[in-house]
CSV table of C-alpha atoms and ligand atoms in Angstrom, one decimal:
chain,number,residue,atom,x,y,z
D,1,MET,CA,60.9,-47.5,12.8
D,2,LYS,CA,62.4,-45.4,15.2
D,3,TYR,CA,60.9,-47.3,18.0
D,4,LEU,CA,63.8,-50.3,17.6
D,5,SER,CA,66.3,-48.3,19.4
D,6,ALA,CA,64.1,-48.1,22.6
D,7,LEU,CA,63.4,-51.3,23.0
D,8,PRO,CA,65.4,-53.8,25.5
D,9,SER,CA,68.0,-56.3,24.2
D,10,SER,CA,65.4,-59.0,24.9
D,11,ALA,CA,63.4,-58.0,21.5
D,12,HIS,CA,63.8,-60.2,18.6
D,13,PHE,CA,65.0,-57.5,16.4
D,14,ASP,CA,65.8,-59.5,13.7
D,15,LYS,CA,62.2,-60.9,13.3
D,16,ILE,CA,60.8,-57.6,13.9
D,17,SER,CA,62.9,-56.1,11.2
D,18,LYS,CA,62.1,-58.5,8.6
D,19,ILE,CA,58.3,-58.1,9.2
D,20,HIS,CA,58.7,-54.4,9.2
D,21,LEU,CA,60.8,-54.4,5.9
D,22,ASP,CA,58.4,-56.8,4.2
D,23,ARG,CA,55.4,-54.8,5.0
D,24,GLN,CA,57.1,-51.4,3.8
D,25,LYS,CA,58.2,-52.8,0.5
D,26,TRP,CA,54.5,-54.1,0.1
D,27,VAL,CA,52.7,-50.8,1.2
D,28,ASN,CA,55.2,-48.5,-0.8
D,29,GLN,CA,54.1,-50.2,-4.0
D,30,ASN,CA,52.2,-47.4,-6.3
D,31,LYS,CA,49.1,-49.2,-6.5
D,32,LYS,CA,45.6,-47.5,-6.1
D,33,GLY,CA,44.7,-49.2,-2.9
D,34,PHE,CA,47.9,-47.9,-1.3
D,35,LEU,CA,47.9,-44.4,-3.1
D,36,ARG,CA,44.4,-43.6,-1.9
D,37,TYR,CA,45.6,-43.4,1.6
D,38,ARG,CA,49.3,-42.4,0.9
D,39,THR,CA,48.7,-39.4,-1.0
D,40,PRO,CA,46.3,-37.6,1.7
D,41,PHE,CA,48.9,-38.5,4.3
D,42,GLN,CA,51.8,-36.7,2.2
D,43,ASN,CA,49.4,-34.0,1.5
D,44,LEU,CA,48.4,-33.5,5.3
D,45,SER,CA,52.2,-33.6,6.3
D,46,ARG,CA,52.7,-30.6,5.0
D,47,PHE,CA,50.9,-28.8,7.6
D,48,GLN,CA,52.7,-28.4,11.1
D,49,ALA,CA,50.6,-27.8,14.0
D,50,THR,CA,51.9,-25.4,16.9
D,51,TYR,CA,49.0,-26.1,19.3
D,52,ILE,CA,48.2,-29.6,20.4
D,53,ASP,CA,46.4,-30.7,23.2
D,54,CYS,CA,46.0,-34.2,24.0
D,55,SER,CA,44.6,-33.9,27.6
D,56,GLY,CA,41.2,-33.4,26.9
D,57,ASP,CA,38.2,-35.6,25.2
D,58,ILE,CA,38.9,-33.9,22.0
D,59,VAL,CA,42.3,-34.8,20.8
D,60,THR,CA,43.2,-31.1,19.5
D,61,ILE,CA,46.1,-30.8,16.7
D,62,GLY,CA,46.3,-27.1,15.3
D,63,SER,CA,44.0,-24.3,15.9
D,64,LYS,CA,42.0,-22.5,13.3
D,65,ASP,CA,44.0,-19.4,13.4
D,66,GLU,CA,47.1,-21.5,12.5
D,67,VAL,CA,45.7,-21.8,8.8
D,68,ASN,CA,43.9,-19.6,6.1
D,69,THR,CA,40.6,-20.5,4.6
D,70,ASP,CA,42.3,-22.3,1.4
D,71,GLU,CA,44.7,-24.2,3.8
D,72,GLN,CA,41.6,-25.3,6.0
D,73,ARG,CA,39.7,-26.5,3.1
D,74,ARG,CA,42.7,-28.7,1.9
D,75,VAL,CA,43.1,-30.1,5.6
D,76,ARG,CA,39.4,-30.9,5.5
D,77,ASP,CA,39.3,-32.6,2.0
D,78,GLY,CA,42.8,-34.7,3.3
D,79,LEU,CA,41.0,-35.5,6.3
D,80,LYS,CA,38.0,-37.0,4.4
D,81,LYS,CA,40.0,-39.1,2.3
D,82,PHE,CA,40.2,-41.4,5.6
D,83,MET,CA,36.5,-41.8,6.1
D,84,PRO,CA,34.8,-43.6,7.3
D,85,TRP,CA,36.2,-42.2,10.7
D,86,ARG,CA,35.6,-45.0,13.3
D,87,LYS,CA,37.5,-43.3,16.4
D,88,GLY,CA,37.6,-39.8,17.9
D,89,PRO,CA,36.7,-37.2,18.5
D,90,PHE,CA,39.5,-34.8,16.9
D,91,SER,CA,39.8,-31.2,16.1
D,92,ILE,CA,42.3,-30.7,13.5
D,93,PHE,CA,43.2,-26.9,12.6
D,94,GLY,CA,39.5,-26.0,13.8
D,95,ILE,CA,38.1,-28.9,12.0
D,96,ASP,CA,35.8,-31.0,14.2
D,97,VAL,CA,35.9,-34.7,13.2
D,98,ASP,CA,33.2,-36.5,14.7
D,99,ALA,CA,33.9,-40.2,14.6
D,100,GLU,CA,31.6,-43.3,14.8
D,101,TRP,CA,32.9,-43.9,18.3
D,102,ARG,CA,32.8,-41.6,21.2
D,103,SER,CA,36.2,-42.9,22.0
D,104,GLU,CA,36.7,-40.7,25.1
D,105,ARG,CA,34.0,-42.9,26.9
D,106,LYS,CA,36.0,-45.9,26.9
D,107,TRP,CA,39.1,-43.8,28.0
D,108,HIS,CA,37.0,-42.2,30.6
D,109,HIS,CA,36.7,-45.9,32.2
D,110,ILE,CA,40.3,-46.7,32.0
D,111,ILE,CA,41.9,-43.4,33.5
D,112,PRO,CA,41.0,-44.6,37.3
D,113,GLU,CA,43.0,-47.7,36.7
D,114,LEU,CA,45.6,-46.3,34.7
D,115,PRO,CA,49.2,-47.3,35.6
D,116,ASP,CA,51.6,-44.5,35.7
D,117,LEU,CA,53.0,-44.1,31.9
D,118,LYS,CA,55.8,-41.5,32.7
D,119,GLY,CA,58.9,-42.7,31.0
D,120,LYS,CA,57.3,-45.9,30.2
D,121,ILE,CA,57.5,-48.4,27.0
D,122,VAL,CA,53.8,-48.8,25.8
D,123,ALA,CA,52.3,-51.1,23.0
D,124,ASP,CA,48.7,-50.1,21.9
D,125,ILE,CA,47.8,-53.3,19.9
D,126,GLY,CA,45.2,-52.7,17.1
D,127,CYS,CA,45.5,-48.7,17.7
D,128,ASN,CA,43.4,-47.9,14.8
D,129,ASN,CA,43.8,-43.9,14.1
D,130,GLY,CA,45.7,-43.5,17.2
D,131,TYR,CA,43.2,-41.7,19.4
D,132,TYR,CA,44.2,-43.5,22.5
D,133,MET,CA,48.0,-43.2,21.6
D,134,PHE,CA,47.2,-39.5,21.6
D,135,ARG,CA,45.6,-39.5,24.9
D,136,MET,CA,48.4,-41.5,26.4
D,137,SER,CA,50.8,-38.9,25.4
D,138,ALA,CA,49.7,-36.5,27.7
D,139,PHE,CA,50.9,-38.8,30.3
D,140,GLU,CA,54.6,-38.6,29.0
D,141,PRO,CA,55.4,-42.0,28.2
D,142,ARG,CA,58.9,-42.7,26.9
D,143,LEU,CA,57.4,-44.5,23.7
D,144,VAL,CA,54.1,-45.8,22.5
D,145,ILE,CA,54.1,-48.1,19.7
D,146,GLY,CA,50.8,-48.5,17.7
D,147,LEU,CA,50.3,-51.9,16.2
D,148,GLU,CA,47.8,-51.8,13.2
D,149,PRO,CA,47.8,-53.8,10.1
D,150,SER,CA,45.1,-51.7,8.3
D,151,VAL,CA,46.8,-49.5,5.5
D,152,GLN,CA,43.9,-47.0,6.1
D,153,HIS,CA,44.2,-46.7,9.8
D,154,TYR,CA,48.2,-46.6,9.5
D,155,TYR,CA,48.1,-43.8,7.2
D,156,CYS,CA,45.7,-42.0,9.4
D,157,PHE,CA,47.6,-42.4,12.3
D,158,LYS,CA,50.9,-40.9,10.2
D,159,ALA,CA,49.0,-38.2,8.7
D,160,LEU,CA,47.6,-36.8,12.0
D,161,ASN,CA,50.9,-37.3,13.8
D,162,SER,CA,52.8,-35.5,11.0
D,163,MET,CA,50.7,-32.5,11.9
D,164,ALA,CA,51.1,-33.2,15.8
D,165,GLY,CA,54.9,-34.2,15.6
D,166,LEU,CA,54.8,-36.0,18.8
D,167,ASP,CA,58.2,-38.1,18.5
D,168,GLN,CA,57.2,-40.6,21.5
D,169,LEU,CA,54.3,-42.0,19.2
D,170,ASP,CA,55.2,-44.5,16.4
D,171,ILE,CA,53.2,-47.1,14.5
D,172,ASP,CA,53.9,-50.3,12.5
D,173,LEU,CA,51.9,-52.3,10.1
D,174,LEU,CA,52.1,-55.3,12.5
D,175,GLY,CA,49.3,-57.4,14.0
D,176,VAL,CA,49.0,-59.0,17.4
D,177,GLU,CA,50.4,-62.2,16.1
D,178,HIS,CA,53.7,-60.5,15.9
D,179,ILE,CA,53.5,-59.4,19.7
D,180,HIS,CA,55.6,-62.2,21.0
D,181,TYR,CA,58.8,-61.0,19.2
D,182,PHE,CA,58.8,-58.2,21.7
D,183,GLU,CA,59.8,-60.5,24.4
D,184,SER,CA,59.8,-58.6,27.9
D,185,CYS,CA,59.7,-55.2,26.2
D,186,PHE,CA,56.5,-53.4,27.7
D,187,ASP,CA,55.7,-51.9,30.7
D,188,VAL,CA,52.1,-51.5,29.8
D,189,VAL,CA,50.0,-53.4,26.9
D,190,PHE,CA,46.6,-52.0,26.0
D,191,LEU,CA,44.3,-54.5,24.1
D,192,LEU,CA,41.3,-52.7,23.6
D,193,GLY,CA,38.4,-53.9,21.1
D,194,ILE,CA,40.7,-56.9,19.9
D,195,ILE,CA,40.3,-60.1,21.9
D,196,TYR,CA,36.8,-61.2,20.5
D,197,HIS,CA,38.4,-61.0,16.7
D,198,ARG,CA,40.9,-63.5,17.7
D,199,PRO,CA,40.5,-67.3,17.1
D,200,SER,CA,42.6,-68.4,20.3
D,201,PRO,CA,42.4,-65.7,22.7
D,202,ILE,CA,44.0,-67.6,25.4
D,203,GLY,CA,47.4,-68.0,23.0
D,204,THR,CA,47.0,-64.2,22.4
D,205,LEU,CA,46.9,-63.4,25.7
D,206,ARG,CA,49.9,-65.7,26.6
D,207,ASP,CA,51.7,-63.9,23.6
D,208,ILE,CA,51.1,-60.3,25.5
D,209,HIS,CA,52.2,-61.8,28.7
D,210,THR,CA,55.6,-62.8,26.8
D,211,SER,CA,55.7,-59.1,25.8
D,212,LEU,CA,55.6,-57.5,29.1
D,213,GLN,CA,58.4,-56.8,31.2
D,214,PRO,CA,58.3,-58.3,34.8
D,215,GLY,CA,55.7,-56.1,36.7
D,216,GLY,CA,54.1,-54.9,33.4
D,217,THR,CA,50.3,-54.3,33.0
D,218,LEU,CA,47.9,-55.3,30.5
D,219,ILE,CA,44.8,-53.1,30.3
D,220,LEU,CA,42.2,-55.4,28.3
D,221,GLU,CA,38.7,-54.2,27.4
D,222,SER,CA,36.5,-56.1,25.2
D,223,GLN,CA,33.0,-56.5,24.0
D,224,ALA,CA,31.1,-59.0,26.0
D,225,ILE,CA,28.0,-60.8,26.6
D,226,PRO,CA,26.2,-60.0,29.9
D,227,GLY,CA,26.4,-62.4,32.6
D,228,SER,CA,28.2,-63.9,35.8
D,229,GLU,CA,29.0,-67.5,34.2
D,230,PRO,CA,32.4,-67.9,33.2
D,231,ILE,CA,31.1,-68.6,29.7
D,232,ALA,CA,31.7,-67.5,25.7
D,233,LEU,CA,29.5,-67.0,23.2
D,234,PHE,CA,30.9,-68.5,19.6
D,235,PRO,CA,28.7,-66.8,17.0
D,236,ASP,CA,27.8,-68.2,13.6
D,237,LYS,CA,28.5,-65.9,10.6
D,238,THR,CA,28.5,-62.6,12.5
D,239,TYR,CA,27.8,-60.8,15.7
D,240,ALA,CA,26.0,-57.6,15.7
D,241,LYS,CA,26.6,-57.8,12.1
D,242,VAL,CA,30.7,-57.8,12.5
D,243,PRO,CA,32.1,-60.7,10.7
D,244,GLY,CA,35.3,-62.1,12.1
D,245,THR,CA,34.2,-62.4,15.6
D,246,TYR,CA,35.0,-65.6,17.6
D,247,PHE,CA,34.5,-65.9,21.3
D,248,VAL,CA,32.5,-63.3,22.7
D,249,PRO,CA,32.9,-63.9,26.6
D,250,THR,CA,31.5,-62.6,29.8
D,251,GLY,CA,33.6,-60.7,32.2
D,252,PRO,CA,34.2,-63.6,34.6
D,253,CYS,CA,35.3,-65.7,31.6
D,254,LEU,CA,37.7,-63.2,30.5
D,255,CYS,CA,39.2,-63.1,34.1
D,256,ASN,CA,39.7,-66.9,33.8
D,257,TRP,CA,41.3,-66.6,30.2
D,258,MET,CA,43.7,-64.0,31.8
D,259,LYS,CA,44.5,-66.3,34.8
D,260,LYS,CA,45.0,-69.0,32.7
D,261,ALA,CA,47.6,-67.1,30.3
D,262,GLY,CA,49.6,-66.4,33.5
D,263,PHE,CA,48.6,-63.0,34.7
D,264,LYS,CA,48.4,-62.3,38.4
D,265,ASN,CA,46.2,-59.7,40.4
D,266,VAL,CA,43.7,-60.0,37.8
D,267,SER,CA,40.8,-57.4,38.4
D,268,PHE,CA,37.5,-56.9,36.6
D,269,PHE,CA,37.0,-53.1,37.1
D,270,CYS,CA,34.1,-52.1,35.0
D,271,SER,CA,31.2,-53.2,32.9
D,272,HIS,CA,28.6,-51.4,31.0
D,273,PRO,CA,26.0,-52.2,28.2
D,274,MET,CA,27.0,-50.8,24.9
D,275,SER,CA,24.8,-48.3,23.3
D,276,ALA,CA,23.6,-45.8,20.5
D,277,GLN,CA,25.2,-42.9,22.6
D,278,GLU,CA,28.7,-44.2,22.3
D,279,GLN,CA,28.6,-45.8,18.7
D,280,ARG,CA,26.5,-44.0,16.0
D,281,ARG,CA,26.5,-42.6,12.4
D,282,THR,CA,28.0,-39.2,11.8
D,283,ALA,CA,28.8,-36.9,9.0
D,284,TRP,CA,32.5,-38.7,9.3
D,285,MET,CA,31.1,-42.3,9.2
D,286,GLN,CA,28.0,-42.7,7.0
D,287,PHE,CA,27.5,-46.4,7.3
D,288,GLU,CA,25.4,-48.3,9.6
D,289,SER,CA,26.2,-48.3,13.3
D,290,TYR,CA,25.1,-49.6,16.7
D,291,GLU,CA,21.3,-49.1,16.3
D,292,ASP,CA,21.4,-51.2,13.1
D,293,PHE,CA,23.0,-54.0,14.8
D,294,ILE,CA,20.4,-54.5,17.4
D,295,ASP,CA,17.1,-56.0,17.1
D,296,LYS,CA,14.5,-53.0,16.7
D,297,ASN,CA,11.5,-54.9,18.6
D,298,THR,CA,14.2,-56.6,21.4
D,299,PRO,CA,16.7,-54.4,22.4
D,300,GLY,CA,18.4,-56.9,24.7
D,301,LYS,CA,19.3,-58.9,21.5
D,302,THR,CA,21.5,-58.3,18.4
D,303,VAL,CA,19.9,-58.8,14.8
D,304,GLU,CA,21.1,-62.3,15.1
D,305,GLY,CA,19.3,-63.0,18.4
D,306,TYR,CA,22.4,-63.0,20.4
D,307,PRO,CA,22.5,-61.3,23.7
D,308,ALA,CA,23.0,-57.5,23.0
D,309,PRO,CA,26.9,-56.5,23.7
D,310,CYS,CA,28.3,-54.8,27.1
D,311,ARG,CA,31.7,-53.6,27.5
D,312,VAL,CA,34.1,-55.2,30.2
D,313,PHE,CA,37.5,-53.8,31.2
D,314,LEU,CA,40.0,-55.8,33.0
D,315,LYS,CA,43.6,-55.6,34.4
D,316,GLY,CA,46.5,-58.0,35.2
D,317,GLU,CA,50.2,-58.1,35.7
D,318,LYS,CA,53.3,-60.3,34.6
D,319,GLN,CA,55.2,-61.1,38.2
U,401,SAM,C1,37.4,-52.9,16.9
U,401,SAM,S1,38.9,-52.3,16.6
U,401,SAM,C2,39.6,-51.2,18.0
U,401,SAM,C3,40.4,-50.3,17.8
U,401,SAM,C4,40.9,-49.5,19.3
U,401,SAM,N1,41.8,-50.4,19.8
U,401,SAM,C5,39.7,-49.2,19.9
U,401,SAM,O1,39.4,-49.9,21.2
U,401,SAM,O2,38.8,-48.3,19.6
U,401,SAM,C6,40.1,-53.1,16.0
U,401,SAM,C7,41.3,-52.5,15.4
U,401,SAM,O3,42.1,-53.9,15.1
U,401,SAM,C8,42.7,-53.7,14.0
U,401,SAM,N2,43.1,-55.3,13.7
U,401,SAM,C9,42.7,-56.1,12.8
U,401,SAM,N3,43.6,-57.1,12.8
U,401,SAM,C10,44.7,-57.0,13.7
U,401,SAM,C11,45.5,-57.7,14.1
U,401,SAM,N4,45.8,-58.9,13.7
U,401,SAM,N5,46.4,-57.4,15.2
U,401,SAM,C12,46.1,-56.3,15.8
U,401,SAM,N6,45.1,-55.3,15.3
U,401,SAM,C13,44.4,-55.7,14.3
U,401,SAM,C14,41.8,-53.2,13.1
U,401,SAM,O4,42.3,-52.7,11.9
U,401,SAM,C15,41.2,-52.2,14.0
U,401,SAM,O5,41.7,-50.9,13.8
């Protein structure tokens, strides 16, 4: 947890260290569920890339000519252990990892509204394998901390960054429920694809507000229902087959949540329907995907009969 030394004194170091140590003790056990990801991480970390490019849509770590055929096979075998790959695309030593999500599309919508990241301390909450953290690195932040409680995604990021060697990126097995311990720490927080999984979305936004420095910015992206009324859907068991979905707001509803949580200068800067062009089954993610979640006879509805999802982007500041 090298990131601690970069945080201002307002951080609750005792609390963060305790959670970190507890989770490290947990994840370092020699149990099958942890070894299935820890071992490929260790194997992949033997490969150090010289060529890194995070400025393009495909995050590129290592080129094909840096490894021989046998080494490339070993890299491919290691990467496959992290299937299903949800976020990407990546190119690793010449191996194209075509993930379920074309994450570069989301990033393209954010770029025009991106605050200056140069020299800044940034949090990416629910960072998954770190695709967006790698993209942020191209803007020269001082530090990007990924909070990610999933062991699979945690080790996938660690594997990728052990090959990339980007010191300004770090990850911890924390969740958004710990963000308030980072009091007044961040210049920019990214909350992408998370808020509809929270049972108390306004509480989550208040905690994120606490974690920002005065003048700091939240970039918020969420699955949403279409509409101009400030309302939210509260689905029964699943929404688009995804369990653990609580409130699916419209863009204006999310705007109001942000204002209620204390954000100023809130702007709702983009909205578009979700589609099978952006989320689909690939060789690296062989399970069901978007087209299986939507009613085949009524494309405007999910399989549960709810409005089909769109994606909304908002931004707000702490004064
Ligand atoms: C829908 S994905 C979004 C990933 C990424 N932020 C994006 O926009 O593509 C949700 C992510 O949140 C992570 N997650 C699950 N519980 C979480 C929690 N309590 N706090 C933060 N992230 C969590 C999941 O493991 C997963 O990587």
